[in-house]
Short mmCIF file of C-alpha atoms in Angstrom, two decimals:
data_model
loop_
_atom_site.label_atom_id
_atom_site.label_comp_id
_atom_site.label_asym_id
_atom_site.label_seq_id
_atom_site.Cartn_x
_atom_site.Cartn_y
_atom_site.Cartn_z
CA MET A 1 -16.32 6.76 10.03
CA ALA A 2 -12.60 7.87 9.59
CA SER A 3 -13.22 9.93 13.13
CA ASP A 4 -13.02 6.58 14.91
CA ILE A 5 -9.81 5.31 13.28
CA ILE A 6 -6.53 5.04 15.04
CA ILE A 7 -3.32 4.76 13.19
CA ARG A 8 -0.15 3.08 14.65
CA LYS A 9 2.98 1.83 13.81
CA ALA A 10 2.83 -1.81 13.06
CA THR A 11 5.42 -4.11 14.88
CA THR A 12 6.47 -7.50 14.27
CA ALA A 13 3.60 -9.01 16.32
CA ASP A 14 1.56 -7.53 13.85
CA ILE A 15 2.65 -9.63 10.96
CA ASP A 16 0.14 -12.19 11.44
CA THR A 17 -2.54 -9.35 11.14
CA ILE A 18 -1.08 -7.85 7.99
CA HIS A 19 -0.58 -11.20 6.55
CA ALA A 20 -4.46 -12.30 7.33
CA MET A 21 -6.10 -8.98 6.23
CA ALA A 22 -4.08 -9.42 2.83
CA HIS A 23 -5.52 -12.69 2.13
CA THR A 24 -9.06 -11.29 2.97
CA ILE A 25 -8.47 -8.13 0.91
CA TRP A 26 -6.58 -9.00 -1.97
CA PRO A 27 -9.27 -11.74 -3.78
CA PRO A 28 -12.24 -9.08 -3.84
CA THR A 29 -10.04 -5.90 -4.75
CA PHE A 30 -8.22 -7.64 -7.47
CA GLY A 31 -10.54 -10.64 -8.51
CA ASP A 32 -11.78 -8.76 -11.62
CA ILE A 33 -7.76 -7.46 -12.75
CA LEU A 34 -6.03 -10.57 -12.14
CA SER A 35 -6.30 -14.40 -12.34
CA ALA A 36 -6.71 -16.15 -8.96
CA GLU A 37 -3.29 -17.55 -10.03
CA GLN A 38 -1.87 -14.62 -9.76
CA ILE A 39 -3.45 -13.36 -6.97
CA ASN A 40 -2.23 -16.48 -4.87
CA TYR A 41 1.21 -16.24 -6.19
CA MET A 42 1.63 -12.54 -5.50
CA LEU A 43 -0.07 -13.09 -2.03
CA ASN A 44 2.94 -15.96 -1.55
CA LEU A 45 5.36 -13.45 -2.90
CA ILE A 46 4.65 -10.43 -1.03
CA TYR A 47 2.81 -11.30 1.90
CA SER A 48 4.30 -14.62 3.04
CA LYS A 49 5.29 -14.19 6.88
CA PRO A 50 8.95 -14.42 6.02
CA SER A 51 8.95 -11.98 3.29
CA LEU A 52 6.66 -9.64 5.72
CA GLN A 53 9.75 -9.88 8.19
CA SER A 54 12.39 -9.56 5.56
CA GLN A 55 10.65 -6.16 4.25
CA ALA A 56 10.33 -4.84 7.65
CA GLN A 57 14.24 -5.55 8.16
CA GLN A 58 14.90 -3.82 4.81
CA GLY A 59 13.44 -0.45 6.04
CA HIS A 60 9.46 -0.63 5.13
CA PHE A 61 7.37 1.37 7.83
CA PHE A 62 4.16 -0.66 8.25
CA LEU A 63 1.10 0.73 9.65
CA LEU A 64 -2.45 -0.28 10.90
CA ALA A 65 -5.58 1.54 10.83
CA GLU A 66 -7.83 0.36 13.82
CA ALA A 67 -11.28 0.94 14.57
CA HIS A 68 -12.43 0.19 18.00
CA GLY A 69 -9.22 -1.84 18.52
CA ASP A 70 -9.89 -3.81 15.35
CA PRO A 71 -7.57 -3.79 12.39
CA VAL A 72 -9.13 -2.58 9.23
CA ALA A 73 -6.16 -1.47 6.97
CA TYR A 74 -2.51 -1.38 6.61
CA ALA A 75 -0.22 0.50 4.85
CA ASP A 76 3.69 0.43 4.14
CA TYR A 77 6.21 2.88 2.83
CA SER A 78 9.98 3.41 2.51
CA LEU A 79 12.53 5.66 1.57
CA LEU A 80 13.14 5.08 -2.29
CA LYS A 81 16.27 7.61 -2.90
CA ASN A 82 17.27 10.88 -1.31
CA THR A 83 14.17 12.78 -0.03
CA ILE A 84 11.75 10.33 -2.36
CA TYR A 85 9.59 8.03 -0.71
CA LYS A 86 7.31 5.12 -1.93
CA LEU A 87 3.96 4.12 -0.61
CA ASN A 88 4.22 0.25 -1.14
CA LYS A 89 1.09 -1.02 -0.16
CA ILE A 90 -1.94 0.30 1.30
CA TYR A 91 -5.41 -1.79 1.63
CA ILE A 92 -8.41 -1.42 3.61
CA LEU A 93 -10.98 -4.35 4.42
CA PRO A 94 -14.08 -4.17 1.85
CA SER A 95 -16.27 -3.40 4.78
CA HIS A 96 -14.43 -0.24 5.61
CA GLN A 97 -13.51 0.90 1.96
CA GLY A 98 -14.96 4.36 0.74
CA LYS A 99 -14.90 5.60 4.30
CA GLY A 100 -11.67 8.07 4.16
CA ILE A 101 -9.22 5.72 5.97
CA GLY A 102 -7.04 5.73 2.74
CA ARG A 103 -6.85 9.43 2.93
CA LEU A 104 -6.04 9.30 6.96
CA LEU A 105 -3.27 6.67 6.21
CA ILE A 106 -1.60 8.68 3.33
CA GLU A 107 -1.66 11.97 5.27
CA TYR A 108 -0.11 10.38 8.29
CA ILE A 109 2.55 9.06 5.79
CA ILE A 110 2.87 12.42 4.17
CA GLN A 111 3.27 14.32 7.86
CA SER A 112 5.71 11.26 8.78
CA ILE A 113 7.92 11.67 5.85
CA GLN A 114 7.95 15.41 5.57
CA LYS A 115 9.66 15.43 9.18
CA GLU A 116 12.44 13.94 7.10
CA ASN A 117 12.47 16.51 4.35
CA ALA A 118 10.67 14.32 1.79
CA THR A 119 10.05 16.10 -1.58
CA ALA A 120 7.81 13.51 -3.22
CA LEU A 121 5.64 10.22 -2.57
CA LEU A 122 5.54 7.78 -5.40
CA LEU A 123 3.31 4.77 -5.52
CA ASN A 124 2.45 2.09 -8.24
CA VAL A 125 -1.22 1.20 -8.94
CA ASN A 126 -2.33 -1.58 -11.10
CA ARG A 127 -3.66 0.49 -14.48
CA HIS A 128 -7.40 -1.38 -14.21
CA ASN A 129 -7.40 -0.39 -10.29
CA LYS A 130 -10.27 2.06 -9.34
CA ALA A 131 -7.88 3.19 -6.20
CA LYS A 132 -6.54 5.38 -9.07
CA GLY A 133 -9.16 7.88 -8.99
CA MET A 134 -8.64 7.94 -5.14
CA TYR A 135 -5.03 8.85 -5.49
CA GLU A 136 -5.79 11.44 -8.04
CA ARG A 137 -8.24 13.20 -5.82
CA LEU A 138 -5.45 13.17 -3.15
CA GLY A 139 -3.12 15.30 -5.33
CA PHE A 140 -1.22 12.23 -6.94
CA LYS A 141 -0.45 12.56 -10.72
CA VAL A 142 0.67 9.82 -13.11
CA ILE A 143 4.29 10.28 -14.21
CA GLY A 144 4.57 6.95 -16.08
CA GLU A 145 3.79 3.36 -16.48
CA GLU A 146 5.89 0.23 -16.05
CA ASP A 147 5.56 -3.49 -16.49
CA ILE A 148 7.34 -5.48 -13.54
CA ASP A 149 7.87 -9.00 -14.09
CA ILE A 150 7.70 -10.80 -11.15
CA GLY A 151 8.39 -14.20 -12.17
CA SER A 152 6.47 -17.70 -13.25
CA GLY A 153 5.10 -15.51 -16.23
CA TYR A 154 3.52 -12.93 -14.30
CA PHE A 155 3.76 -9.22 -14.71
CA MET A 156 2.41 -5.91 -12.51
CA ASN A 157 0.91 -3.60 -14.98
CA ASP A 158 1.10 -0.37 -13.38
CA TYR A 159 1.05 3.67 -13.42
CA ILE A 160 3.55 5.40 -11.48
CA MET A 161 1.96 8.22 -9.58
CA GLU A 162 3.54 10.96 -7.78
CA LYS A 163 2.28 13.31 -4.99
CA LYS A 164 4.64 16.61 -4.95
CA LEU A 165 5.69 17.56 -1.20
CA LYS A 166 7.74 20.50 -1.54
#
C-alpha cells in the first residue's frame, strides 16, 4: 500500500539500484510499444551507469520510493527553465503498479518544486503508454506532441503534458 512507502533522495550510491530497476521495469512497460532493440538501445543510452552519473551532475534530482526498505520505484526531475520543471522519469516495478506510488512521487516532486516557486511541471509520455491516463487523473493536460530523434533510427513519439502549479 502507498502508506508503507518512503520516498527519499537518491545518491550516487543508488545508481546501481536505478540501473537495475530500469532493466527490470522497461521490458514489460514498453514491450508492446517498442521493439526489443529500441528498448535495449534506450536503456544503454539513458540508464548506463555513466549516463545516470552525468544526469545527476547536470542537475537532475533522483528519488527512490521504498517499501519496507526495498526500492520499488524511482523518479527524476529537473529545472527546465525559469520556474518550469520537468519530470524526466518515473517508473514503478510491475509488482507495485496501481498502488498509488506514482501519485506519491509526483506529489513529493510538486511539494519540492513549489518551494522553488515553480509554476508548472512538464513531462513527456509515449503516445501509446497507458500511463497517460494516470497523469490526466493527476491534473496533467496534453499541450503538444513531439517526435524526438534519439539516434540509430529510433524516435521517441511522445505527448508533452503539463500540470500548472500557479
